[in-house]
C-alpha positions as a printed NumPy array, in Angstrom:
array([[ 12.803,   3.055,  36.351],
       [  9.119,   2.294,  36.843],
       [  8.34 ,   4.219,  33.69 ],
       [ 10.59 ,   1.935,  31.585],
       [  8.938,  -1.146,  33.079],
       [  5.537,   0.257,  32.104],
       [  6.569,   0.715,  28.466],
       [  8.202,  -2.707,  28.376],
       [  4.952,  -4.322,  29.584],
       [  2.96 ,  -2.35 ,  27.038],
       [  5.288,  -3.44 ,  24.217],
       [  4.831,  -7.135,  25.16 ],
       [  1.054,  -6.728,  25.092],
       [  1.181,  -5.329,  21.537],
       [  3.484,  -8.158,  20.492],
       [  0.782, -10.678,  21.484],
       [ -1.898,  -8.806,  19.562],
       [  0.408,  -8.575,  16.544],
       [  1.025, -12.349,  16.642],
       [ -2.712, -13.087,  16.858],
       [ -3.393, -10.716,  13.958],
       [ -0.711, -12.329,  11.786],
       [ -2.102, -15.816,  12.489],
       [ -5.666, -14.65 ,  11.734],
       [ -4.564, -13.177,   8.392],
       [ -2.6  , -16.309,   7.543],
       [ -5.493, -18.657,   8.365],
       [ -7.946, -16.403,   6.512],
       [ -5.676, -16.373,   3.448],
       [ -5.367, -20.16 ,   3.427],
       [ -9.153, -20.519,   3.778],
       [ -9.708, -18.063,   0.903],
       [ -7.348, -20.033,  -1.362],
       [ -9.075, -23.32 ,  -0.5  ],
       [-12.469, -21.785,  -1.249],
       [-11.171, -20.274,  -4.5  ],
       [ -9.994, -23.693,  -5.698],
       [-13.328, -25.276,  -4.745],
       [-12.039, -27.651,  -2.077],
       [-15.314, -27.407,  -0.139],
       [-17.608, -27.373,  -3.188],
       [-20.092, -30.177,  -3.674],
       [-21.894, -30.769,  -6.931],
       [-25.625, -30.143,  -6.995],
       [-26.04 , -32.41 , -10.035],
       [-27.929, -35.638,  -9.332],
       [-26.513, -39.03 , -10.252],
       [-29.385, -39.733, -12.656],
       [-27.869, -37.272, -15.138],
       [-24.969, -39.697, -15.659],
       [-27.383, -41.771, -17.778],
       [-27.716, -40.374, -21.311],
       [-31.094, -39.459, -22.759],
       [-32.428, -41.676, -25.54 ],
       [-32.782, -40.265, -29.041],
       [-36.59 , -40.33 , -28.633],
       [-36.351, -38.366, -25.37 ],
       [-33.976, -35.855, -26.985],
       [-36.345, -35.272, -29.924],
       [-39.34 , -34.83 , -27.609],
       [-37.491, -32.255, -25.471],
       [-36.26 , -30.014, -28.32 ],
       [-39.368, -27.738, -28.567],
       [-39.363, -27.052, -24.817],
       [-35.596, -26.494, -24.913],
       [-35.961, -23.932, -27.699],
       [-38.52 , -21.998, -25.653],
       [-36.25 , -22.074, -22.598],
       [-33.193, -20.953, -24.6  ],
       [-35.15 , -18.013, -25.992],
       [-36.615, -17.121, -22.584],
       [-33.178, -17.339, -20.939],
       [-31.6  , -15.365, -23.808],
       [-28.731, -17.841, -24.175],
       [-27.971, -16.511, -27.635],
       [-27.857, -12.91 , -26.395],
       [-24.416, -13.631, -24.94 ],
       [-23.379, -16.5  , -27.196],
       [-24.079, -14.889, -30.618],
       [-22.384, -11.831, -32.103],
       [-24.574,  -9.173, -33.676],
       [-25.397, -10.444, -37.179],
       [-23.2  , -13.452, -36.409],
       [-23.703, -17.171, -36.229],
       [-26.196, -18.342, -33.607],
       [-24.423, -19.803, -30.591],
       [-20.896, -19.379, -31.966],
       [-19.827, -17.044, -29.128],
       [-17.322, -14.248, -29.443],
       [-19.344, -11.555, -27.66 ],
       [-16.944,  -9.384, -25.618],
       [-17.824,  -8.875, -21.96 ],
       [-15.721,  -6.056, -20.542],
       [-14.739,  -6.294, -16.894],
       [-12.364,  -4.19 , -14.769],
       [ -9.885,  -7.093, -15.074],
       [ -9.975,  -7.475, -18.864],
       [-12.279,  -8.744, -21.579],
       [-13.969, -12.13 , -21.408],
       [-15.419, -13.518, -24.637],
       [-18.482, -15.751, -24.682],
       [-17.847, -19.27 , -25.9  ],
       [-19.215, -21.408, -28.689],
       [-22.236, -23.361, -27.397],
       [-23.043, -25.182, -30.611],
       [-22.634, -28.977, -30.717],
       [-19.246, -28.659, -32.434],
       [-16.885, -31.227, -30.892],
       [-13.75 , -29.083, -31.275],
       [-14.836, -25.572, -30.293],
       [-18.326, -26.028, -28.83 ],
       [-20.109, -28.262, -26.349],
       [-20.405, -31.284, -28.647],
       [-18.37 , -33.43 , -26.241],
       [-20.527, -32.483, -23.252],
       [-22.503, -35.31 , -21.744],
       [-25.845, -34.709, -20.121],
       [-24.069, -34.567, -16.728],
       [-21.414, -32.136, -18.036],
       [-24.147, -29.795, -19.278],
       [-26.014, -29.97 , -15.964],
       [-22.755, -29.326, -14.068],
       [-22.009, -26.237, -16.186],
       [-25.43 , -24.7  , -15.606],
       [-25.99 , -25.801, -12.006],
       [-22.454, -25.571, -10.558],
       [-20.695, -23.249, -13.007],
       [-18.024, -25.833, -13.827],
       [-17.127, -26.414, -17.458],
       [-15.815, -29.665, -18.875],
       [-12.011, -29.406, -18.856],
       [-12.215, -25.658, -18.11 ],
       [-12.911, -25.418, -14.404],
       [-14.894, -22.488, -13.031],
       [-17.027, -20.637, -15.571],
       [-17.805, -17.744, -13.253],
       [-17.701, -14.672, -13.616],
       [-18.683, -14.926, -17.273],
       [-21.287, -17.684, -16.962],
       [-24.129, -16.495, -14.702],
       [-24.706, -19.916, -13.139],
       [-25.868, -18.126,  -9.985],
       [-29.125, -17.663, -11.904],
       [-29.225, -21.016, -13.711],
       [-28.432, -23.238, -10.72 ],
       [-32.109, -23.201,  -9.721],
       [-33.224, -24.596, -13.079],
       [-34.962, -27.973, -12.796],
       [-33.411, -31.169, -14.161],
       [-36.166, -31.543, -16.736],
       [-35.613, -27.985, -17.998],
       [-31.846, -28.574, -18.198],
       [-32.494, -31.779, -20.133],
       [-34.696, -29.825, -22.557],
       [-32.004, -27.147, -22.973],
       [-29.392, -29.847, -23.529],
       [-31.531, -31.547, -26.191],
       [-32.101, -28.257, -27.977],
       [-28.458, -27.132, -27.822],
       [-27.368, -30.458, -29.265],
       [-29.846, -30.008, -32.13 ],
       [-28.756, -26.564, -33.374],
       [-26.375, -26.3  , -36.338],
       [-22.707, -26.923, -35.569],
       [-20.423, -23.91 , -36.001],
       [-16.729, -24.68 , -36.357],
       [-15.694, -21.292, -35.009],
       [-12.859, -21.132, -32.453],
       [-13.402, -19.352, -29.163],
       [-11.785, -15.917, -28.834],
       [ -8.885, -15.635, -26.41 ],
       [ -9.744, -13.755, -23.202],
       [ -7.58 , -10.77 , -22.299],
       [ -6.652,  -9.052, -19.076],
       [ -4.802,  -9.496, -15.84 ],
       [ -5.876, -13.1  , -15.297],
       [ -6.21 , -15.908, -17.791],
       [ -9.929, -16.568, -17.266],
       [-10.665, -20.282, -17.67 ],
       [-14.008, -19.762, -19.432]])
């Protein structure tokens, strides 16, 4: 009889551990989903970027922006071999499917022509595209988020000065519909 009581007590102890484990997994899962959807994310873009640059400022920043775009190799990912500069379409193979780089020319339909100064800063500093949500894993904003505001302004001025390419973005493939 004492032996049965011992096993009954032991079973109750494991039931408590099992309940704690289930709650921990549940809370961890909810936290992971909230983090995934960016509930706790705060923008690192300053409010001053909400003001547009003047045409004179844009023209003055273009040479510096060109140097930065070449140094950062923006067109390495956003231009196909022997293709149009900045028109995207470069396949990036991942274990989850293929992600294609996007058009970063100032085209208003397929490119970044509708991006404001703040939208551009948000894409490069926070990895959030206008109307697209998270740009990661394709956009390496983990490297560009440390770029200064003045350098981002120069890049913005240069990108808005390159020729417009009316080339649609390729559709990403794979398990998930990547929002980039």
